[in-house]
């Protein structure tokens, strides 16, 4: 699609945003856009009843056949304004405060209407009876192509998780269409047989409303207020008003029913807000779809509505219809509403089963007995009581646990409790640790375990009296009795070989082959390490780090260095027998940085010079890891290997690999082999590393295929990380690499860790996802675990749960701190249990659900064809939504797509997962890229998967320059780009600055220090440092985005119409993708079809 073409000034779903000046609008008919590639769902393009593939308003796609576009898509007739109120180059992404959409009397032929003046009306004009309640308002979503007068649209009131939304279809006046006609036998009604359109009024905000509800009059909902008398200026064409937030509908039939007259309530419905708790009242969960019209020959359900049994008249052709992208749930709006509703108050964890604010909302947490959502997030906070109910709903019950998550400075780190030699108090039977949910009995002399109900004695030194409520009088003095998260100091019984561990060590292992030397990598790395070694992680207030360091270089052979402080110069020892790896020295290999600083500095100066003239291109890989592990074993400590590696290990040695890259396997049954390791040798090596507490972080600098799927096995199984810098060049990639390295070396890590998740009777942990190793079914073993890594745990029922007692989780992590101290970190969480499906659907968290589903799918590609994995995801999503529709939504026409309020973004996010490079690669995505992303997502937290699958798109020139806050995001679609603006797009790994071709010269000068758009260097990765407000603001924003993410995002400047733009558009996830991925609108229709098939 050409970005210069007009994108309709449509508001995102109920979003309130500033008016955006400067976007060229052609008439709404628009020229046909470029054709998009076919989608994977046949139903989108074929004439399936009720599903018609039609272009978005204002940006029509070329028809599949070669004939001319229908008349309705032509330019506006002469004499009609081809622009909205926004002037050339404007896009409106939100309400303008006063403009009211113009309507014309229904009797006038459409398209010959003179453009009426824009009338502004105060929001309070509602002279037609009492405002309908949220349950009374029906809606329809079909965004129509408009020929005729064009007027800007206004969005409805905001929409969040819980509160309902009112959705006016925002795409201009509707043709005088008879949308209620009956259907030929055997043909399903389209998604919408719905009604006219309302004049939009500015939204009124009030108390948060209840869950979105949209029952249609025909299905027994309350009646709309009636309206008689002539249509006023600015009034809509009739039919029930459209204000269903979650209401998606498909095109109406192609001809007007005979003698149709359309009347109806004027103007938009007033905002539907109620002061009650959001999220209750069952039939109100957002429905997407048409309200059903009255049937032929039956009385109208409310005065003024048409009945269709009258005399036939000449049929009038209708323009093509398509779902209005603005009228389907908007991630941006949901995020914005959650920020507004929940960002100001602290989240207090004292109440069981509370759904926390979204990961995109900044909020403070007050721990009052349940772990912070920064440590644990669940797919649902209300678990079905029985396995039958869980099977029926198909909602996965999972928790994403981040045991060592970093907290914002305003929140206290977990308290450390020292029980002395007796160690932490535990249940004798299930070994759960003391926590706030344990019940003290018999005057405090015994306690009943909340996990297995076993009665245990309280040791004399731990005894305390109970108050009148049965609580210990010292409960608030003890973190383990009052907080959700805390740490215990472990006794010697919790240590390997019953002796306390030594402090861990870091070993830097540097590839010195020809590729590494030639690219400048070795020199850059050695220079950086000189200063970086001063910043090794340290415990609390320690003056220096307890971590010792060692150095190895390698190509076909390994070079060990003795850097003992007593030496004048470092000594090198070469091991050429890579088949039988051993460590040639013990004393002087692992040293304290401060003691050996002079020798280390000398070594780092000499390494680039020593290998400057190397011609060695063959390198080894597995023996390098083996050597590092043997060194840690000899030193009797845990630690981390930092490997800097450039190419495929083809030298004769254990773990030798061959180039097996084969794009022909894509979309075949053998595609899964591309994700599997070539040899089992690396799994065996990883197992040995875990036993030793040796974690591996791998920095890759490939110029061609290196088989990431195999090389990443050891980092993956040891709890390490993989970083990849393809075609590394010092001038372009230095900043990104050094930033990642600094962060990786400095971050706090737990070594030699074991994690176990205990649950109360009725559920148990059955499956685990993440970067770790498991030798049995319960213990997650991690050679290393840092604050960015998560472990995702799935639970299944093994008995009936009790609504009153709820369900409990306890995550216990035993680890060695950076100072060599053995600790236990405990996180507890209590969830509700329900016997009604509605309670389950009301307490789900879509972001966590998507995190789990992505990890489930990304593991699935190891053993199943990618198509099977995709189909499984679609089926599960359809089953979740069909179960809701069948059991929780109020009865309504099959043409409606009804989504639960807190899952209304499930389709858009799931579509992003389905279109991701792992599950649907484009031609430019390499096998290594797919393997890299696959292992990256495996240990991502919920915030990272949220922005990774649905990137943030921020317009830069719309918000005031002096404003310190981030500009409001817009939806990730090409329709939202204005060629007069500049946008930042980020997804946690990539950062793009997109520059429109019509950007003002002053803006170009301020940001790039060149005089025109044509002089901007495409692909630029650094903005010039200029002393003006705009440059400072944009560079500051880029810095703040980078600070929020765990990896450094390299900037790429993309000019409109430039070849790099294809790469940028890959991240506009609401649009069709070049690799055949469906657009959001198409996928929603496909999802609806799947749900209808399940229901029928």
PDB file of N, CA, C and O in Angstrom, residues 321-377:
ATOM      1  N   UNK A 321     -18.083  -3.611   1.137  1.00  0.00           N
ATOM      2  CA  UNK A 321     -17.999  -3.340   2.568  1.00  0.00           C
ATOM      3  C   UNK A 321     -16.784  -4.062   3.133  1.00  0.00           C
ATOM      4  O   UNK A 321     -16.377  -5.082   2.630  1.00  0.00           O
ATOM      5  N   UNK A 322     -16.254  -3.521   4.210  1.00  0.00           N
ATOM      6  CA  UNK A 322     -15.184  -4.220   4.883  1.00  0.00           C
ATOM      7  C   UNK A 322     -15.219  -3.824   6.336  1.00  0.00           C
ATOM      8  O   UNK A 322     -15.657  -2.741   6.676  1.00  0.00           O
ATOM      9  N   UNK A 323     -14.763  -4.677   7.202  1.00  0.00           N
ATOM     10  CA  UNK A 323     -14.696  -4.305   8.611  1.00  0.00           C
ATOM     11  C   UNK A 323     -13.890  -3.035   8.761  1.00  0.00           C
ATOM     12  O   UNK A 323     -12.832  -2.901   8.177  1.00  0.00           O
ATOM     13  N   UNK A 324     -14.389  -2.149   9.553  1.00  0.00           N
ATOM     14  CA  UNK A 324     -13.673  -0.909   9.813  1.00  0.00           C
ATOM     15  C   UNK A 324     -12.569  -1.210  10.820  1.00  0.00           C
ATOM     16  O   UNK A 324     -12.847  -1.617  11.939  1.00  0.00           O
ATOM     17  N   UNK A 325     -11.290  -1.024  10.444  1.00  0.00           N
ATOM     18  CA  UNK A 325     -10.215  -1.341  11.386  1.00  0.00           C
ATOM     19  C   UNK A 325     -10.330  -0.571  12.696  1.00  0.00           C
ATOM     20  O   UNK A 325      -9.825  -1.009  13.718  1.00  0.00           O
ATOM     21  N   UNK A 326     -11.017   0.598  12.652  1.00  0.00           N
ATOM     22  CA  UNK A 326     -11.133   1.369  13.885  1.00  0.00           C
ATOM     23  C   UNK A 326     -12.180   0.816  14.812  1.00  0.00           C
ATOM     24  O   UNK A 326     -12.284   1.234  15.953  1.00  0.00           O
ATOM     25  N   UNK A 327     -13.008  -0.071  14.294  1.00  0.00           N
ATOM     26  CA  UNK A 327     -14.119  -0.516  15.112  1.00  0.00           C
ATOM     27  C   UNK A 327     -13.861  -1.892  15.707  1.00  0.00           C
ATOM     28  O   UNK A 327     -14.741  -2.490  16.259  1.00  0.00           O
ATOM     29  N   UNK A 328     -12.641  -2.383  15.558  1.00  0.00           N
ATOM     30  CA  UNK A 328     -12.303  -3.649  16.204  1.00  0.00           C
ATOM     31  C   UNK A 328     -11.331  -3.329  17.328  1.00  0.00           C
ATOM     32  O   UNK A 328     -10.698  -2.280  17.320  1.00  0.00           O
ATOM     33  N   UNK A 329     -11.200  -4.204  18.315  1.00  0.00           N
ATOM     34  CA  UNK A 329     -10.447  -3.837  19.520  1.00  0.00           C
ATOM     35  C   UNK A 329      -9.028  -3.380  19.218  1.00  0.00           C
ATOM     36  O   UNK A 329      -8.324  -4.010  18.444  1.00  0.00           O
ATOM     37  N   UNK A 330      -8.657  -2.283  19.834  1.00  0.00           N
ATOM     38  CA  UNK A 330      -7.351  -1.691  19.598  1.00  0.00           C
ATOM     39  C   UNK A 330      -6.433  -1.946  20.784  1.00  0.00           C
ATOM     40  O   UNK A 330      -6.752  -1.556  21.907  1.00  0.00           O
ATOM     41  N   UNK A 331      -5.281  -2.584  20.553  1.00  0.00           N
ATOM     42  CA  UNK A 331      -4.318  -2.763  21.652  1.00  0.00           C
ATOM     43  C   UNK A 331      -3.929  -1.427  22.279  1.00  0.00           C
ATOM     44  O   UNK A 331      -3.813  -1.314  23.496  1.00  0.00           O
ATOM     45  N   UNK A 332      -3.779  -0.412  21.428  1.00  0.00           N
ATOM     46  CA  UNK A 332      -3.353   0.907  21.923  1.00  0.00           C
ATOM     47  C   UNK A 332      -4.367   1.443  22.926  1.00  0.00           C
ATOM     48  O   UNK A 332      -4.018   1.978  23.978  1.00  0.00           O
ATOM     49  N   UNK A 333      -5.657   1.284  22.587  1.00  0.00           N
ATOM     50  CA  UNK A 333      -6.701   1.822  23.460  1.00  0.00           C
ATOM     51  C   UNK A 333      -6.760   1.064  24.787  1.00  0.00           C
ATOM     52  O   UNK A 333      -6.894   1.659  25.845  1.00  0.00           O
ATOM     53  N   UNK A 334      -6.635  -0.244  24.704  1.00  0.00           N
ATOM     54  CA  UNK A 334      -6.688  -1.062  25.923  1.00  0.00           C
ATOM     55  C   UNK A 334      -5.525  -0.696  26.850  1.00  0.00           C
ATOM     56  O   UNK A 334      -5.694  -0.522  28.060  1.00  0.00           O
ATOM     57  N   UNK A 335      -4.336  -0.534  26.262  1.00  0.00           N
ATOM     58  CA  UNK A 335      -3.146  -0.168  27.042  1.00  0.00           C
ATOM     59  C   UNK A 335      -3.342   1.206  27.678  1.00  0.00           C
ATOM     60  O   UNK A 335      -3.068   1.416  28.859  1.00  0.00           O
ATOM     61  N   UNK A 336      -3.845   2.143  26.875  1.00  0.00           N
ATOM     62  CA  UNK A 336      -4.054   3.522  27.347  1.00  0.00           C
ATOM     63  C   UNK A 336      -5.063   3.546  28.495  1.00  0.00           C
ATOM     64  O   UNK A 336      -4.854   4.212  29.509  1.00  0.00           O
ATOM     65  N   UNK A 337      -6.156   2.816  28.336  1.00  0.00           N
ATOM     66  CA  UNK A 337      -7.195   2.809  29.374  1.00  0.00           C
ATOM     67  C   UNK A 337      -6.676   2.188  30.668  1.00  0.00           C
ATOM     68  O   UNK A 337      -6.981   2.665  31.757  1.00  0.00           O
ATOM     69  N   UNK A 338      -5.902   1.113  30.532  1.00  0.00           N
ATOM     70  CA  UNK A 338      -5.377   0.480  31.746  1.00  0.00           C
ATOM     71  C   UNK A 338      -4.426   1.439  32.465  1.00  0.00           C
ATOM     72  O   UNK A 338      -4.437   1.540  33.688  1.00  0.00           O
ATOM     73  N   UNK A 339      -3.632   2.175  31.688  1.00  0.00           N
ATOM     74  CA  UNK A 339      -2.734   3.159  32.307  1.00  0.00           C
ATOM     75  C   UNK A 339      -3.532   4.215  33.059  1.00  0.00           C
ATOM     76  O   UNK A 339      -3.189   4.589  34.180  1.00  0.00           O
ATOM     77  N   UNK A 340      -4.588   4.686  32.418  1.00  0.00           N
ATOM     78  CA  UNK A 340      -5.391   5.738  33.057  1.00  0.00           C
ATOM     79  C   UNK A 340      -6.125   5.220  34.288  1.00  0.00           C
ATOM     80  O   UNK A 340      -6.233   5.903  35.296  1.00  0.00           O
ATOM     81  N   UNK A 341      -6.638   3.988  34.196  1.00  0.00           N
ATOM     82  CA  UNK A 341      -7.462   3.469  35.287  1.00  0.00           C
ATOM     83  C   UNK A 341      -6.639   2.903  36.444  1.00  0.00           C
ATOM     84  O   UNK A 341      -7.075   2.942  37.585  1.00  0.00           O
ATOM     85  N   UNK A 342      -5.449   2.353  36.124  1.00  0.00           N
ATOM     86  CA  UNK A 342      -4.744   1.602  37.165  1.00  0.00           C
ATOM     87  C   UNK A 342      -3.319   2.078  37.421  1.00  0.00           C
ATOM     88  O   UNK A 342      -2.622   1.516  38.257  1.00  0.00           O
ATOM     89  N   UNK A 343      -2.873   3.089  36.667  1.00  0.00           N
ATOM     90  CA  UNK A 343      -1.480   3.513  36.810  1.00  0.00           C
ATOM     91  C   UNK A 343      -1.224   4.384  38.026  1.00  0.00           C
ATOM     92  O   UNK A 343      -0.100   4.493  38.492  1.00  0.00           O
ATOM     93  N   UNK A 344      -2.274   5.011  38.563  1.00  0.00           N
ATOM     94  CA  UNK A 344      -2.044   5.988  39.626  1.00  0.00           C
ATOM     95  C   UNK A 344      -2.014   5.342  41.015  1.00  0.00           C
ATOM     96  O   UNK A 344      -1.351   5.823  41.913  1.00  0.00           O
ATOM     97  N   UNK A 345      -2.749   4.255  41.197  1.00  0.00           N
ATOM     98  CA  UNK A 345      -2.840   3.618  42.521  1.00  0.00           C
ATOM     99  C   UNK A 345      -1.800   2.505  42.643  1.00  0.00           C
ATOM    100  O   UNK A 345      -1.572   1.775  41.703  1.00  0.00           O
ATOM    101  N   UNK A 346      -1.204   2.327  43.840  1.00  0.00           N
ATOM    102  CA  UNK A 346      -0.318   1.170  43.999  1.00  0.00           C
ATOM    103  C   UNK A 346      -1.127  -0.124  43.955  1.00  0.00           C
ATOM    104  O   UNK A 346      -2.296  -0.141  44.319  1.00  0.00           O
ATOM    105  N   UNK A 347      -0.513  -1.184  43.449  1.00  0.00           N
ATOM    106  CA  UNK A 347      -1.165  -2.492  43.413  1.00  0.00           C
ATOM    107  C   UNK A 347      -0.813  -3.204  44.722  1.00  0.00           C
ATOM    108  O   UNK A 347       0.331  -3.556  44.963  1.00  0.00           O
ATOM    109  N   UNK A 348      -1.820  -3.370  45.575  1.00  0.00           N
ATOM    110  CA  UNK A 348      -1.600  -3.981  46.892  1.00  0.00           C
ATOM    111  C   UNK A 348      -1.930  -5.470  46.780  1.00  0.00           C
ATOM    112  O   UNK A 348      -3.018  -5.838  46.345  1.00  0.00           O
ATOM    113  N   UNK A 349      -0.980  -6.317  47.187  1.00  0.00           N
ATOM    114  CA  UNK A 349      -1.146  -7.751  46.897  1.00  0.00           C
ATOM    115  C   UNK A 349      -1.853  -8.530  48.003  1.00  0.00           C
ATOM    116  O   UNK A 349      -1.794  -9.755  48.033  1.00  0.00           O
ATOM    117  N   UNK A 350      -2.531  -7.841  48.928  1.00  0.00           N
ATOM    118  CA  UNK A 350      -3.137  -8.541  50.058  1.00  0.00           C
ATOM    119  C   UNK A 350      -4.329  -9.405  49.718  1.00  0.00           C
ATOM    120  O   UNK A 350      -4.663 -10.337  50.450  1.00  0.00           O
ATOM    121  N   UNK A 351      -5.011  -9.117  48.598  1.00  0.00           N
ATOM    122  CA  UNK A 351      -6.254  -9.839  48.286  1.00  0.00           C
ATOM    123  C   UNK A 351      -5.962 -11.003  47.346  1.00  0.00           C
ATOM    124  O   UNK A 351      -5.233 -10.847  46.373  1.00  0.00           O
ATOM    125  N   UNK A 352      -6.555 -12.159  47.636  1.00  0.00           N
ATOM    126  CA  UNK A 352      -6.333 -13.346  46.812  1.00  0.00           C
ATOM    127  C   UNK A 352      -6.951 -13.185  45.418  1.00  0.00           C
ATOM    128  O   UNK A 352      -8.063 -12.671  45.283  1.00  0.00           O
ATOM    129  N   UNK A 353      -6.216 -13.634  44.400  1.00  0.00           N
ATOM    130  CA  UNK A 353      -6.788 -13.716  43.048  1.00  0.00           C
ATOM    131  C   UNK A 353      -7.032 -12.392  42.350  1.00  0.00           C
ATOM    132  O   UNK A 353      -7.869 -12.315  41.456  1.00  0.00           O
ATOM    133  N   UNK A 354      -6.294 -11.342  42.725  1.00  0.00           N
ATOM    134  CA  UNK A 354      -6.467 -10.060  42.018  1.00  0.00           C
ATOM    135  C   UNK A 354      -5.721 -10.087  40.695  1.00  0.00           C
ATOM    136  O   UNK A 354      -4.566 -10.496  40.643  1.00  0.00           O
ATOM    137  N   UNK A 355      -6.356  -9.596  39.632  1.00  0.00           N
ATOM    138  CA  UNK A 355      -5.657  -9.466  38.347  1.00  0.00           C
ATOM    139  C   UNK A 355      -4.840  -8.171  38.404  1.00  0.00           C
ATOM    140  O   UNK A 355      -5.392  -7.108  38.670  1.00  0.00           O
ATOM    141  N   UNK A 356      -3.528  -8.248  38.172  1.00  0.00           N
ATOM    142  CA  UNK A 356      -2.714  -7.026  38.265  1.00  0.00           C
ATOM    143  C   UNK A 356      -2.923  -6.118  37.054  1.00  0.00           C
ATOM    144  O   UNK A 356      -3.516  -6.541  36.061  1.00  0.00           O
ATOM    145  N   UNK A 357      -2.429  -4.870  37.115  1.00  0.00           N
ATOM    146  CA  UNK A 357      -2.454  -4.013  35.925  1.00  0.00           C
ATOM    147  C   UNK A 357      -1.644  -4.667  34.794  1.00  0.00           C
ATOM    148  O   UNK A 357      -0.847  -5.578  35.032  1.00  0.00           O
ATOM    149  N   UNK A 358      -1.843  -4.182  33.575  1.00  0.00           N
ATOM    150  CA  UNK A 358      -1.116  -4.737  32.426  1.00  0.00           C
ATOM    151  C   UNK A 358       0.383  -4.462  32.564  1.00  0.00           C
ATOM    152  O   UNK A 358       0.794  -3.522  33.243  1.00  0.00           O
ATOM    153  N   UNK A 359       1.180  -5.264  31.858  1.00  0.00           N
ATOM    154  CA  UNK A 359       2.636  -5.066  31.908  1.00  0.00           C
ATOM    155  C   UNK A 359       3.044  -3.725  31.299  1.00  0.00           C
ATOM    156  O   UNK A 359       4.129  -3.221  31.555  1.00  0.00           O
ATOM    157  N   UNK A 360       2.172  -3.146  30.480  1.00  0.00           N
ATOM    158  CA  UNK A 360       2.493  -1.873  29.828  1.00  0.00           C
ATOM    159  C   UNK A 360       2.189  -0.672  30.729  1.00  0.00           C
ATOM    160  O   UNK A 360       2.447   0.461  30.359  1.00  0.00           O
ATOM    161  N   UNK A 361       1.598  -0.927  31.901  1.00  0.00           N
ATOM    162  CA  UNK A 361       1.250   0.150  32.832  1.00  0.00           C
ATOM    163  C   UNK A 361       2.357   0.279  33.885  1.00  0.00           C
ATOM    164  O   UNK A 361       2.829  -0.724  34.416  1.00  0.00           O
ATOM    165  N   UNK A 362       2.771   1.515  34.158  1.00  0.00           N
ATOM    166  CA  UNK A 362       3.737   1.728  35.240  1.00  0.00           C
ATOM    167  C   UNK A 362       2.982   1.804  36.546  1.00  0.00           C
ATOM    168  O   UNK A 362       2.133   2.673  36.719  1.00  0.00           O
ATOM    169  N   UNK A 363       3.267   0.923  37.481  1.00  0.00           N
ATOM    170  CA  UNK A 363       2.551   0.948  38.757  1.00  0.00           C
ATOM    171  C   UNK A 363       3.492   0.492  39.857  1.00  0.00           C
ATOM    172  O   UNK A 363       4.487  -0.186  39.600  1.00  0.00           O
ATOM    173  N   UNK A 364       3.171   0.893  41.063  1.00  0.00           N
ATOM    174  CA  UNK A 364       3.962   0.469  42.221  1.00  0.00           C
ATOM    175  C   UNK A 364       3.303  -0.745  42.860  1.00  0.00           C
ATOM    176  O   UNK A 364       2.084  -0.849  42.862  1.00  0.00           O
ATOM    177  N   UNK A 365       4.091  -1.634  43.416  1.00  0.00           N
ATOM    178  CA  UNK A 365       3.529  -2.822  44.071  1.00  0.00           C
ATOM    179  C   UNK A 365       3.786  -2.733  45.571  1.00  0.00           C
ATOM    180  O   UNK A 365       4.890  -2.371  45.998  1.00  0.00           O
ATOM    181  N   UNK A 366       2.758  -3.020  46.364  1.00  0.00           N
ATOM    182  CA  UNK A 366       2.934  -3.137  47.818  1.00  0.00           C
ATOM    183  C   UNK A 366       2.687  -4.578  48.198  1.00  0.00           C
ATOM    184  O   UNK A 366       1.565  -5.074  48.097  1.00  0.00           O
ATOM    185  N   UNK A 367       3.741  -5.259  48.620  1.00  0.00           N
ATOM    186  CA  UNK A 367       3.645  -6.677  48.966  1.00  0.00           C
ATOM    187  C   UNK A 367       2.942  -6.821  50.316  1.00  0.00           C
ATOM    188  O   UNK A 367       3.437  -6.365  51.335  1.00  0.00           O
ATOM    189  N   UNK A 368       1.762  -7.463  50.308  1.00  0.00           N
ATOM    190  CA  UNK A 368       1.056  -7.715  51.566  1.00  0.00           C
ATOM    191  C   UNK A 368       0.660  -9.181  51.664  1.00  0.00           C
ATOM    192  O   UNK A 368      -0.408  -9.519  52.163  1.00  0.00           O
ATOM    193  N   UNK A 369       1.515 -10.055  51.147  1.00  0.00           N
ATOM    194  CA  UNK A 369       1.247 -11.479  51.336  1.00  0.00           C
ATOM    195  C   UNK A 369       1.250 -12.310  50.074  1.00  0.00           C
ATOM    196  O   UNK A 369       1.332 -13.532  50.135  1.00  0.00           O
ATOM    197  N   UNK A 370       1.135 -11.666  48.888  1.00  0.00           N
ATOM    198  CA  UNK A 370       1.251 -12.395  47.617  1.00  0.00           C
ATOM    199  C   UNK A 370       2.414 -11.800  46.834  1.00  0.00           C
ATOM    200  O   UNK A 370       2.677 -10.602  46.914  1.00  0.00           O
ATOM    201  N   UNK A 371       3.086 -12.641  46.060  1.00  0.00           N
ATOM    202  CA  UNK A 371       4.242 -12.164  45.295  1.00  0.00           C
ATOM    203  C   UNK A 371       3.816 -11.103  44.296  1.00  0.00           C
ATOM    204  O   UNK A 371       2.722 -11.152  43.725  1.00  0.00           O
ATOM    205  N   UNK A 372       4.687 -10.147  44.065  1.00  0.00           N
ATOM    206  CA  UNK A 372       4.450  -9.071  43.098  1.00  0.00           C
ATOM    207  C   UNK A 372       4.297  -9.653  41.696  1.00  0.00           C
ATOM    208  O   UNK A 372       4.951 -10.645  41.353  1.00  0.00           O
ATOM    209  N   UNK A 373       3.466  -9.028  40.849  1.00  0.00           N
ATOM    210  CA  UNK A 373       3.361  -9.487  39.448  1.00  0.00           C
ATOM    211  C   UNK A 373       4.687  -9.351  38.694  1.00  0.00           C
ATOM    212  O   UNK A 373       4.844  -9.903  37.620  1.00  0.00           O
ATOM    213  N   UNK A 374       5.650  -8.625  39.256  1.00  0.00           N
ATOM    214  CA  UNK A 374       6.970  -8.572  38.612  1.00  0.00           C
ATOM    215  C   UNK A 374       7.668  -9.939  38.723  1.00  0.00           C
ATOM    216  O   UNK A 374       8.549 -10.263  37.944  1.00  0.00           O
ATOM    217  N   UNK A 375       7.298 -10.718  39.732  1.00  0.00           N
ATOM    218  CA  UNK A 375       7.880 -12.053  39.910  1.00  0.00           C
ATOM    219  C   UNK A 375       7.027 -13.147  39.277  1.00  0.00           C
ATOM    220  O   UNK A 375       7.550 -14.103  38.726  1.00  0.00           O
ATOM    221  N   UNK A 376       5.702 -13.041  39.422  1.00  0.00           N
ATOM    222  CA  UNK A 376       4.820 -14.094  38.886  1.00  0.00           C
ATOM    223  C   UNK A 376       3.604 -13.446  38.224  1.00  0.00           C
ATOM    224  O   UNK A 376       2.951 -12.597  38.829  1.00  0.00           O
ATOM    225  N   UNK A 377       3.332 -13.852  36.998  1.00  0.00           N
ATOM    226  CA  UNK A 377       2.072 -13.481  36.345  1.00  0.00           C
ATOM    227  C   UNK A 377       1.385 -14.752  35.876  1.00  0.00           C
ATOM    228  O   UNK A 377       2.055 -15.678  35.403  1.00  0.00           O
TER     229      UNK A 377
END
